[in-house]
Tab-separated table of N, CA, C and O in Angstrom:
chain	number	residue	atom	x	y	z
A	1	UNK	N	0.851	-1.183	0.000
A	1	UNK	CA	0.000	0.000	0.000
A	1	UNK	C	0.892	1.240	0.000
A	1	UNK	O	1.845	1.317	0.757
A	2	UNK	N	0.574	2.171	-0.850
A	2	UNK	CA	1.397	3.381	-0.903
A	2	UNK	C	1.099	4.274	0.293
A	2	UNK	O	-0.007	4.279	0.822
A	3	UNK	N	2.077	5.024	0.690
A	3	UNK	CA	1.936	5.966	1.794
A	3	UNK	C	1.654	7.340	1.194
A	3	UNK	O	2.418	7.821	0.368
A	4	UNK	N	0.546	7.956	1.590
A	4	UNK	CA	0.200	9.242	0.999
A	4	UNK	C	-0.335	10.187	2.062
A	4	UNK	O	-0.746	9.767	3.135
A	5	UNK	N	-0.312	11.453	1.716
A	5	UNK	CA	-0.774	12.481	2.641
A	5	UNK	C	-1.989	13.232	2.124
A	5	UNK	O	-2.760	13.781	2.901
A	6	UNK	N	-2.135	13.280	0.802
A	6	UNK	CA	-3.187	14.081	0.194
A	6	UNK	C	-4.068	13.227	-0.702
A	6	UNK	O	-3.575	12.328	-1.380
A	7	UNK	N	-5.363	13.524	-0.755
A	7	UNK	CA	-6.253	12.791	-1.658
A	7	UNK	C	-5.810	12.937	-3.112
A	7	UNK	O	-5.331	13.996	-3.527
A	8	UNK	N	-5.978	11.849	-3.846
A	8	UNK	CA	-5.582	11.828	-5.248
A	8	UNK	C	-6.738	11.380	-6.126
A	8	UNK	O	-7.699	10.774	-5.653
A	9	UNK	N	-6.610	11.660	-7.406
A	9	UNK	CA	-7.545	11.194	-8.427
A	9	UNK	C	-6.731	10.434	-9.464
A	9	UNK	O	-5.503	10.533	-9.493
A	10	UNK	N	-7.403	9.698	-10.322
A	10	UNK	CA	-6.682	9.001	-11.382
A	10	UNK	C	-7.267	7.636	-11.690
A	10	UNK	O	-8.309	7.249	-11.160
A	11	UNK	N	-6.550	6.908	-12.549
A	11	UNK	CA	-6.995	5.592	-12.989
A	11	UNK	C	-6.283	4.504	-12.214
A	11	UNK	O	-5.228	4.733	-11.618
A	12	UNK	N	-6.871	3.302	-12.257
A	12	UNK	CA	-6.289	2.156	-11.562
A	12	UNK	C	-6.773	0.859	-12.204
A	12	UNK	O	-7.774	0.834	-12.908
A	13	UNK	N	-6.002	-0.203	-11.965
A	13	UNK	CA	-6.381	-1.576	-12.293
A	13	UNK	C	-6.254	-2.408	-11.026
A	13	UNK	O	-5.302	-2.241	-10.263
A	14	UNK	N	-7.191	-3.307	-10.815
A	14	UNK	CA	-7.219	-4.148	-9.616
A	14	UNK	C	-7.144	-5.606	-10.049
A	14	UNK	O	-7.955	-6.064	-10.855
A	15	UNK	N	-6.157	-6.340	-9.513
A	15	UNK	CA	-5.945	-7.717	-9.944
A	15	UNK	C	-5.425	-8.553	-8.788
A	15	UNK	O	-4.450	-8.188	-8.145
A	16	UNK	N	-6.076	-9.677	-8.538
A	16	UNK	CA	-5.688	-10.591	-7.460
A	16	UNK	C	-5.487	-9.858	-6.138
A	16	UNK	O	-4.429	-9.918	-5.536
A	17	UNK	N	-6.510	-9.139	-5.740
A	17	UNK	CA	-6.582	-8.510	-4.423
A	17	UNK	C	-5.585	-7.374	-4.198
A	17	UNK	O	-5.219	-7.078	-3.069
A	18	UNK	N	-5.126	-6.761	-5.269
A	18	UNK	CA	-4.239	-5.604	-5.106
A	18	UNK	C	-4.403	-4.623	-6.261
A	18	UNK	O	-4.879	-4.988	-7.336
A	19	UNK	N	-4.010	-3.405	-6.003
A	19	UNK	CA	-3.971	-2.412	-7.068
A	19	UNK	C	-2.682	-2.661	-7.815
A	19	UNK	O	-1.587	-2.411	-7.311
A	20	UNK	N	-2.821	-3.219	-9.010
A	20	UNK	CA	-1.655	-3.637	-9.772
A	20	UNK	C	-0.992	-2.457	-10.469
A	20	UNK	O	0.230	-2.315	-10.440
A	21	UNK	N	-1.798	-1.624	-11.103
A	21	UNK	CA	-1.301	-0.431	-11.792
A	21	UNK	C	-2.186	0.740	-11.399
A	21	UNK	O	-3.389	0.578	-11.217
A	22	UNK	N	-1.603	1.919	-11.311
A	22	UNK	CA	-2.380	3.121	-11.016
A	22	UNK	C	-1.597	4.348	-11.458
A	22	UNK	O	-0.374	4.304	-11.578
A	23	UNK	N	-2.329	5.420	-11.686
A	23	UNK	CA	-1.729	6.702	-12.046
A	23	UNK	C	-2.365	7.791	-11.186
A	23	UNK	O	-3.123	8.627	-11.678
A	24	UNK	N	-2.064	7.775	-9.877
A	24	UNK	CA	-2.659	8.795	-9.002
A	24	UNK	C	-1.956	10.140	-9.127
A	24	UNK	O	-0.751	10.203	-9.412
A	25	UNK	N	-2.722	11.186	-8.927
A	25	UNK	CA	-2.157	12.534	-8.884
A	25	UNK	C	-2.988	13.333	-7.874
A	25	UNK	O	-4.208	13.154	-7.798
A	26	UNK	N	-2.322	14.163	-7.101
A	26	UNK	CA	-3.049	14.962	-6.111
A	26	UNK	C	-4.115	15.800	-6.813
A	26	UNK	O	-3.913	16.278	-7.930
A	27	UNK	N	-5.234	15.977	-6.141
A	27	UNK	CA	-6.381	16.667	-6.724
A	27	UNK	C	-5.980	18.022	-7.298
A	27	UNK	O	-6.375	18.380	-8.409
A	28	UNK	N	-5.184	18.781	-6.567
A	28	UNK	CA	-4.804	20.132	-7.009
A	28	UNK	C	-4.021	20.120	-8.317
A	28	UNK	O	-3.967	21.118	-9.023
A	29	UNK	N	-3.414	18.993	-8.662
A	29	UNK	CA	-2.613	18.888	-9.891
A	29	UNK	C	-3.352	18.146	-10.991
A	29	UNK	O	-2.808	17.928	-12.065
A	30	UNK	N	-4.608	17.737	-10.724
A	30	UNK	CA	-5.378	16.957	-11.682
A	30	UNK	C	-5.924	17.793	-12.825
A	30	UNK	O	-5.752	19.015	-12.888
A	31	UNK	N	-6.593	17.123	-13.727
A	31	UNK	CA	-7.166	17.730	-14.924
A	31	UNK	C	-8.586	18.213	-14.634
A	31	UNK	O	-9.435	17.438	-14.195
A	32	UNK	N	-8.837	19.488	-14.867
A	32	UNK	CA	-10.170	20.055	-14.698
A	32	UNK	C	-11.055	19.540	-15.832
A	32	UNK	O	-10.697	19.653	-17.007
A	33	UNK	N	-12.195	18.958	-15.469
A	33	UNK	CA	-13.097	18.376	-16.463
A	33	UNK	C	-14.522	18.740	-16.052
A	33	UNK	O	-15.150	18.033	-15.268
A	34	UNK	N	-14.998	19.883	-16.513
A	34	UNK	CA	-16.299	20.385	-16.087
A	34	UNK	C	-16.276	20.693	-14.601
A	34	UNK	O	-15.393	21.403	-14.124
A	35	UNK	N	-17.225	20.139	-13.850
A	35	UNK	CA	-17.290	20.335	-12.401
A	35	UNK	C	-16.440	19.322	-11.641
A	35	UNK	O	-16.531	19.231	-10.417
A	36	UNK	N	-15.638	18.548	-12.377
A	36	UNK	CA	-14.834	17.493	-11.755
A	36	UNK	C	-13.344	17.727	-11.976
A	36	UNK	O	-12.941	18.503	-12.834
A	37	UNK	N	-12.568	17.019	-11.171
A	37	UNK	CA	-11.125	16.930	-11.374
A	37	UNK	C	-10.827	15.446	-11.530
A	37	UNK	O	-11.266	14.616	-10.732
A	38	UNK	N	-10.099	15.112	-12.574
A	38	UNK	CA	-9.751	13.727	-12.854
A	38	UNK	C	-8.244	13.615	-13.049
A	38	UNK	O	-7.533	14.617	-13.049
A	39	UNK	N	-7.769	12.407	-13.220
A	39	UNK	CA	-6.342	12.194	-13.423
A	39	UNK	C	-5.899	12.667	-14.794
A	39	UNK	O	-6.713	13.058	-15.637
A	40	UNK	N	-4.605	12.592	-15.029
A	40	UNK	CA	-4.033	13.072	-16.286
A	40	UNK	C	-3.991	12.000	-17.368
A	40	UNK	O	-3.744	12.308	-18.528
A	41	UNK	N	-4.190	10.741	-17.003
A	41	UNK	CA	-4.058	9.631	-17.949
A	41	UNK	C	-5.395	8.969	-18.216
A	41	UNK	O	-6.273	8.952	-17.360
A	42	UNK	N	-5.525	8.391	-19.421
A	42	UNK	CA	-6.647	7.498	-19.687
A	42	UNK	C	-6.097	6.070	-19.723
A	42	UNK	O	-4.895	5.854	-19.823
A	43	UNK	N	-6.991	5.102	-19.616
A	43	UNK	CA	-6.554	3.715	-19.504
A	43	UNK	C	-5.781	3.230	-20.734
A	43	UNK	O	-4.762	2.556	-20.601
A	44	UNK	N	-6.251	3.554	-21.920
A	44	UNK	CA	-5.612	3.056	-23.140
A	44	UNK	C	-4.185	3.576	-23.282
A	44	UNK	O	-3.254	2.802	-23.549
A	45	UNK	N	-3.985	4.874	-23.128
A	45	UNK	CA	-2.641	5.447	-23.270
A	45	UNK	C	-1.706	4.974	-22.164
A	45	UNK	O	-0.539	4.677	-22.411
A	46	UNK	N	-2.216	4.889	-20.939
A	46	UNK	CA	-1.371	4.449	-19.822
A	46	UNK	C	-0.981	2.981	-20.005
A	46	UNK	O	0.142	2.582	-19.696
A	47	UNK	N	-1.900	2.166	-20.530
A	47	UNK	CA	-1.605	0.762	-20.808
A	47	UNK	C	-0.435	0.657	-21.789
A	47	UNK	O	0.462	-0.165	-21.611
A	48	UNK	N	-0.455	1.492	-22.829
A	48	UNK	CA	0.644	1.496	-23.803
A	48	UNK	C	1.973	1.858	-23.135
A	48	UNK	O	3.014	1.278	-23.457
A	49	UNK	N	1.939	2.800	-22.195
A	49	UNK	CA	3.160	3.159	-21.461
A	49	UNK	C	3.638	1.988	-20.610
A	49	UNK	O	4.836	1.705	-20.546
A	50	UNK	N	2.701	1.312	-19.944
A	50	UNK	CA	3.067	0.146	-19.137
A	50	UNK	C	3.702	-0.931	-20.005
A	50	UNK	O	4.699	-1.550	-19.622
A	51	UNK	N	3.140	-1.128	-21.183
A	51	UNK	CA	3.693	-2.131	-22.099
A	51	UNK	C	5.104	-1.754	-22.540
A	51	UNK	O	6.002	-2.606	-22.570
A	52	UNK	N	5.331	-0.483	-22.826
A	52	UNK	CA	6.635	-0.048	-23.334
A	52	UNK	C	7.766	-0.208	-22.319
A	52	UNK	O	8.920	-0.314	-22.692
A	53	UNK	N	7.426	-0.242	-21.035
A	53	UNK	CA	8.467	-0.410	-19.999
A	53	UNK	C	8.441	-1.810	-19.377
A	53	UNK	O	9.097	-2.048	-18.365
A	54	UNK	N	7.666	-2.729	-19.965
A	54	UNK	CA	7.665	-4.113	-19.519
A	54	UNK	C	6.821	-4.419	-18.290
A	54	UNK	O	6.875	-5.537	-17.777
A	55	UNK	N	6.025	-3.472	-17.829
A	55	UNK	CA	5.214	-3.697	-16.629
A	55	UNK	C	4.094	-4.714	-16.839
A	55	UNK	O	3.658	-5.361	-15.886
A	56	UNK	N	3.660	-4.875	-18.076
A	56	UNK	CA	2.575	-5.828	-18.329
A	56	UNK	C	3.023	-7.272	-18.149
A	56	UNK	O	2.185	-8.182	-18.078
A	57	UNK	N	4.313	-7.495	-18.036
A	57	UNK	CA	4.816	-8.849	-17.808
A	57	UNK	C	4.377	-9.411	-16.460
A	57	UNK	O	4.520	-10.602	-16.215
A	58	UNK	N	3.827	-8.570	-15.602
A	58	UNK	CA	3.272	-9.036	-14.323
A	58	UNK	C	1.995	-9.847	-14.544
A	58	UNK	O	1.547	-10.546	-13.648
A	59	UNK	N	1.412	-9.716	-15.720
A	59	UNK	CA	0.149	-10.370	-16.041
A	59	UNK	C	0.376	-11.630	-16.872
A	59	UNK	O	1.350	-11.707	-17.623
A	60	UNK	N	-0.560	-12.582	-16.803
A	60	UNK	CA	-0.494	-13.725	-17.713
A	60	UNK	C	-0.599	-13.228	-19.158
A	60	UNK	O	-1.275	-12.225	-19.434
A	61	UNK	N	0.053	-13.896	-20.097
A	61	UNK	CA	0.063	-13.425	-21.499
A	61	UNK	C	-1.311	-13.105	-22.079
A	61	UNK	O	-1.453	-12.116	-22.802
A	62	UNK	N	-2.330	-13.893	-21.769
A	62	UNK	CA	-3.654	-13.642	-22.343
A	62	UNK	C	-4.264	-12.321	-21.892
A	62	UNK	O	-5.139	-11.776	-22.564
A	63	UNK	N	-3.827	-11.788	-20.765
A	63	UNK	CA	-4.403	-10.547	-20.244
A	63	UNK	C	-3.626	-9.307	-20.663
A	63	UNK	O	-4.034	-8.194	-20.359
A	64	UNK	N	-2.543	-9.461	-21.351
A	64	UNK	CA	-1.683	-8.317	-21.708
A	64	UNK	C	-2.135	-7.563	-22.942
A	64	UNK	O	-1.737	-6.420	-23.146
A	65	UNK	N	-2.962	-8.169	-23.770
A	65	UNK	CA	-3.252	-7.565	-25.071
A	65	UNK	C	-4.185	-6.358	-25.000
A	65	UNK	O	-4.086	-5.456	-25.824
A	66	UNK	N	-5.089	-6.337	-24.024
A	66	UNK	CA	-6.047	-5.234	-23.940
A	66	UNK	C	-6.190	-4.752	-22.504
A	66	UNK	O	-6.231	-5.552	-21.576
A	67	UNK	N	-6.316	-3.460	-22.340
A	67	UNK	CA	-6.410	-2.857	-21.003
A	67	UNK	C	-7.705	-3.202	-20.283
A	67	UNK	O	-7.798	-3.066	-19.071
A	68	UNK	N	-8.714	-3.658	-20.999
A	68	UNK	CA	-10.014	-3.892	-20.379
A	68	UNK	C	-10.234	-5.347	-19.964
A	68	UNK	O	-11.338	-5.732	-19.622
A	69	UNK	N	-9.181	-6.164	-19.951
A	69	UNK	CA	-9.320	-7.559	-19.537
A	69	UNK	C	-9.206	-7.768	-18.033
A	69	UNK	O	-9.448	-8.865	-17.551
A	70	UNK	N	-8.799	-6.765	-17.290
A	70	UNK	CA	-8.760	-6.882	-15.829
A	70	UNK	C	-9.559	-5.718	-15.226
A	70	UNK	O	-9.710	-4.671	-15.865
A	71	UNK	N	-10.082	-5.888	-14.009
A	71	UNK	CA	-10.894	-4.824	-13.402
A	71	UNK	C	-10.144	-3.493	-13.335
A	71	UNK	O	-8.959	-3.446	-12.988
A	72	UNK	N	-10.855	-2.441	-13.672
A	72	UNK	CA	-10.244	-1.107	-13.695
A	72	UNK	C	-11.285	-0.076	-13.312
A	72	UNK	O	-12.473	-0.370	-13.217
A	73	UNK	N	-10.815	1.133	-13.121
A	73	UNK	CA	-11.728	2.216	-12.803
A	73	UNK	C	-11.004	3.538	-12.699
A	73	UNK	O	-9.846	3.675	-13.117
A	74	UNK	N	-11.679	4.494	-12.107
A	74	UNK	CA	-11.180	5.863	-12.044
A	74	UNK	C	-11.690	6.519	-10.763
A	74	UNK	O	-12.794	6.235	-10.320
A	75	UNK	N	-10.879	7.405	-10.211
A	75	UNK	CA	-11.281	8.236	-9.069
A	75	UNK	C	-11.411	9.669	-9.566
A	75	UNK	O	-10.503	10.181	-10.232
A	76	UNK	N	-12.546	10.290	-9.276
A	76	UNK	CA	-12.750	11.689	-9.644
A	76	UNK	C	-13.149	12.484	-8.397
A	76	UNK	O	-13.682	11.933	-7.441
A	77	UNK	N	-12.868	13.777	-8.442
A	77	UNK	CA	-13.259	14.704	-7.377
A	77	UNK	C	-14.290	15.658	-7.954
A	77	UNK	O	-14.106	16.205	-9.050
A	78	UNK	N	-15.376	15.867	-7.215
A	78	UNK	CA	-16.448	16.777	-7.644
A	78	UNK	C	-16.267	18.113	-6.922
A	78	UNK	O	-16.470	18.206	-5.712
A	79	UNK	N	-15.898	19.134	-7.684
A	79	UNK	CA	-15.636	20.448	-7.097
A	79	UNK	C	-16.882	21.052	-6.462
A	79	UNK	O	-16.791	21.732	-5.441
A	80	UNK	N	-18.044	20.785	-7.039
A	80	UNK	CA	-19.274	21.408	-6.541
A	80	UNK	C	-19.736	20.826	-5.205
A	80	UNK	O	-20.369	21.521	-4.414
A	81	UNK	N	-19.399	19.569	-4.919
A	81	UNK	CA	-19.837	18.947	-3.664
A	81	UNK	C	-18.694	18.671	-2.694
A	81	UNK	O	-18.941	18.381	-1.526
A	82	UNK	N	-17.462	18.713	-3.200
A	82	UNK	CA	-16.318	18.389	-2.358
A	82	UNK	C	-16.203	16.897	-2.062
A	82	UNK	O	-15.526	16.491	-1.117
A	83	UNK	N	-16.853	16.068	-2.894
A	83	UNK	CA	-16.855	14.620	-2.680
A	83	UNK	C	-16.054	13.912	-3.778
A	83	UNK	O	-15.862	14.464	-4.861
A	84	UNK	N	-15.636	12.695	-3.463
A	84	UNK	CA	-14.901	11.849	-4.394
A	84	UNK	C	-15.802	10.709	-4.839
A	84	UNK	O	-16.646	10.248	-4.082
A	85	UNK	N	-15.607	10.240	-6.065
A	85	UNK	CA	-16.311	9.058	-6.545
A	85	UNK	C	-15.300	8.079	-7.108
A	85	UNK	O	-14.439	8.453	-7.913
A	86	UNK	N	-15.428	6.822	-6.676
A	86	UNK	CA	-14.652	5.742	-7.271
A	86	UNK	C	-15.580	5.064	-8.276
A	86	UNK	O	-16.575	4.441	-7.900
A	87	UNK	N	-15.266	5.224	-9.551
A	87	UNK	CA	-16.025	4.591	-10.629
A	87	UNK	C	-15.401	3.227	-10.896
A	87	UNK	O	-14.180	3.113	-11.021
A	88	UNK	N	-16.232	2.198	-10.987
A	88	UNK	CA	-15.711	0.837	-11.135
A	88	UNK	C	-16.726	-0.023	-11.867
A	88	UNK	O	-17.842	0.414	-12.147
A	89	UNK	N	-16.325	-1.246	-12.169
A	89	UNK	CA	-17.183	-2.141	-12.931
A	89	UNK	C	-17.862	-3.220	-12.119
A	89	UNK	O	-18.364	-4.183	-12.685
A	90	UNK	N	-17.877	-3.103	-10.811
A	90	UNK	CA	-18.586	-4.077	-9.997
A	90	UNK	C	-17.737	-4.743	-8.929
A	90	UNK	O	-17.950	-5.911	-8.605
A	91	UNK	N	-16.778	-4.040	-8.373
A	91	UNK	CA	-15.952	-4.606	-7.308
A	91	UNK	C	-16.726	-4.691	-5.998
A	91	UNK	O	-17.731	-4.015	-5.810
A	92	UNK	N	-16.219	-5.499	-5.097
A	92	UNK	CA	-16.832	-5.666	-3.774
A	92	UNK	C	-16.379	-4.552	-2.828
A	92	UNK	O	-15.372	-3.890	-3.064
A	93	UNK	N	-17.120	-4.375	-1.754
A	93	UNK	CA	-16.850	-3.310	-0.789
A	93	UNK	C	-15.414	-3.367	-0.248
A	93	UNK	O	-14.743	-2.348	-0.143
A	94	UNK	N	-14.932	-4.550	0.079
A	94	UNK	CA	-13.572	-4.698	0.608
A	94	UNK	C	-12.527	-4.232	-0.416
A	94	UNK	O	-11.560	-3.568	-0.085
A	95	UNK	N	-12.758	-4.566	-1.675
A	95	UNK	CA	-11.839	-4.158	-2.741
A	95	UNK	C	-11.882	-2.643	-2.942
A	95	UNK	O	-10.839	-1.995	-3.095
A	96	UNK	N	-13.081	-2.085	-2.911
A	96	UNK	CA	-13.226	-0.638	-3.071
A	96	UNK	C	-12.584	0.118	-1.915
A	96	UNK	O	-12.021	1.201	-2.103
A	97	UNK	N	-12.644	-0.453	-0.728
A	97	UNK	CA	-12.011	0.179	0.426
A	97	UNK	C	-10.492	0.241	0.248
A	97	UNK	O	-9.852	1.228	0.626
A	98	UNK	N	-9.902	-0.780	-0.333
A	98	UNK	CA	-8.461	-0.760	-0.618
A	98	UNK	C	-8.122	0.365	-1.598
A	98	UNK	O	-7.117	1.051	-1.446
A	99	UNK	N	-8.961	0.535	-2.597
A	99	UNK	CA	-8.731	1.599	-3.579
A	99	UNK	C	-8.875	2.959	-2.913
A	99	UNK	O	-8.066	3.863	-3.135
A	100	UNK	N	-9.896	3.105	-2.069
A	100	UNK	CA	-10.092	4.371	-1.348
A	100	UNK	C	-8.856	4.718	-0.526
A	100	UNK	O	-8.380	5.859	-0.556
A	101	UNK	N	-8.318	3.749	0.178
A	101	UNK	CA	-7.124	3.998	0.995
A	101	UNK	C	-5.902	4.293	0.130
A	101	UNK	O	-5.087	5.154	0.469
A	102	UNK	N	-5.755	3.584	-0.981
A	102	UNK	CA	-4.622	3.808	-1.883
A	102	UNK	C	-4.597	5.252	-2.380
A	102	UNK	O	-3.545	5.869	-2.482
A	103	UNK	N	-5.767	5.799	-2.689
A	103	UNK	CA	-5.867	7.169	-3.198
A	103	UNK	C	-6.029	8.196	-2.070
A	103	UNK	O	-6.243	9.369	-2.344
A	104	UNK	N	-5.935	7.746	-0.819
A	104	UNK	CA	-6.008	8.629	0.364
A	104	UNK	C	-7.310	9.418	0.428
A	104	UNK	O	-7.319	10.607	0.757
A	105	UNK	N	-8.402	8.756	0.147
A	105	UNK	CA	-9.695	9.427	0.139
A	105	UNK	C	-10.366	9.309	1.504
A	105	UNK	O	-10.389	8.224	2.088
A	106	UNK	N	-10.914	10.415	2.016
A	106	UNK	CA	-11.637	10.353	3.291
A	106	UNK	C	-12.897	9.491	3.143
A	106	UNK	O	-13.676	9.666	2.199
A	107	UNK	N	-13.078	8.572	4.062
A	107	UNK	CA	-14.209	7.646	4.002
A	107	UNK	C	-15.549	8.380	3.946
A	107	UNK	O	-16.439	8.017	3.175
A	108	UNK	N	-15.675	9.431	4.735
A	108	UNK	CA	-16.951	10.151	4.816
A	108	UNK	C	-17.225	11.039	3.598
A	108	UNK	O	-18.314	11.599	3.479
A	109	UNK	N	-16.263	11.173	2.702
A	109	UNK	CA	-16.448	12.003	1.504
A	109	UNK	C	-16.311	11.198	0.215
A	109	UNK	O	-16.107	11.771	-0.859
A	110	UNK	N	-16.393	9.859	0.329
A	110	UNK	CA	-16.186	9.007	-0.836
A	110	UNK	C	-17.447	8.233	-1.177
A	110	UNK	O	-18.058	7.606	-0.318
A	111	UNK	N	-17.805	8.296	-2.461
A	111	UNK	CA	-18.941	7.548	-2.995
A	111	UNK	C	-18.414	6.518	-3.988
A	111	UNK	O	-17.308	6.643	-4.514
A	112	UNK	N	-19.232	5.504	-4.260
A	112	UNK	CA	-18.867	4.426	-5.171
A	112	UNK	C	-19.965	4.306	-6.207
A	112	UNK	O	-21.144	4.317	-5.870
A	113	UNK	N	-19.562	4.187	-7.462
A	113	UNK	CA	-20.559	4.109	-8.523
A	113	UNK	C	-20.103	3.114	-9.578
A	113	UNK	O	-18.993	3.210	-10.090
A	114	UNK	N	-20.970	2.145	-9.880
A	114	UNK	CA	-20.647	1.236	-10.971
A	114	UNK	C	-20.912	1.949	-12.288
A	114	UNK	O	-21.846	2.738	-12.405
A	115	UNK	N	-20.063	1.682	-13.240
A	115	UNK	CA	-20.139	2.334	-14.544
A	115	UNK	C	-19.934	1.254	-15.598
A	115	UNK	O	-18.919	0.548	-15.586
A	116	UNK	N	-20.879	1.124	-16.510
A	116	UNK	CA	-20.809	0.104	-17.556
A	116	UNK	C	-19.489	0.182	-18.325
A	116	UNK	O	-18.952	-0.825	-18.764
A	117	UNK	N	-18.944	1.362	-18.462
A	117	UNK	CA	-17.692	1.559	-19.187
A	117	UNK	C	-16.560	0.716	-18.578
A	117	UNK	O	-15.650	0.301	-19.280
A	118	UNK	N	-16.604	0.480	-17.262
A	118	UNK	CA	-15.535	-0.242	-16.570
A	118	UNK	C	-15.847	-1.723	-16.340
A	118	UNK	O	-15.099	-2.417	-15.670
A	119	UNK	N	-16.940	-2.205	-16.914
A	119	UNK	CA	-17.282	-3.611	-16.789
A	119	UNK	C	-16.319	-4.435	-17.643
A	119	UNK	O	-15.966	-4.040	-18.755
A	120	UNK	N	-15.900	-5.582	-17.099
A	120	UNK	CA	-14.965	-6.437	-17.836
A	120	UNK	C	-15.556	-6.872	-19.166
A	120	UNK	O	-16.740	-7.178	-19.267
A	121	UNK	N	-14.705	-6.920	-20.169
A	121	UNK	CA	-15.106	-7.389	-21.493
A	121	UNK	C	-14.855	-8.885	-21.559
A	121	UNK	O	-13.733	-9.335	-21.390
A	122	UNK	N	-15.876	-9.696	-21.804
A	122	UNK	CA	-15.743	-11.153	-21.745
A	122	UNK	C	-15.246	-11.794	-23.038
A	122	UNK	O	-15.736	-12.828	-23.441
A	123	UNK	N	-14.281	-11.202	-23.704
A	123	UNK	CA	-13.811	-11.715	-24.975
A	123	UNK	C	-12.801	-12.862	-24.853
A	123	UNK	O	-12.427	-13.456	-25.838
A	124	UNK	N	-12.316	-13.128	-23.656
A	124	UNK	CA	-11.300	-14.182	-23.510
A	124	UNK	C	-11.918	-15.557	-23.548
A	124	UNK	O	-12.942	-15.822	-23.047
């Protein structure tokens, strides 16, 4: 688990009970997106960066070809409410709590929302 002091936003992948890859950035340094602040990376581009430095070798070969073969999601901050949302494809409460702690999000200001966009693609 990373040690952090400030809440962050960004993308993440969750695999075998851990956050395998993530691109957190402190909220103040994040990308303004309407009434929200989000991370600087998207999943597809960050996946390509992970591949270029050999990080995808942590995964079985069948899971390396596409970024959407393992659970993933995004943390956003809502400027209008001062709340955080962890967008995900259907993780369990215990798993979401690990993500909340990884991104240093206050429990009382964090919401969880399933998003079809982050649902696993069953092409394997």
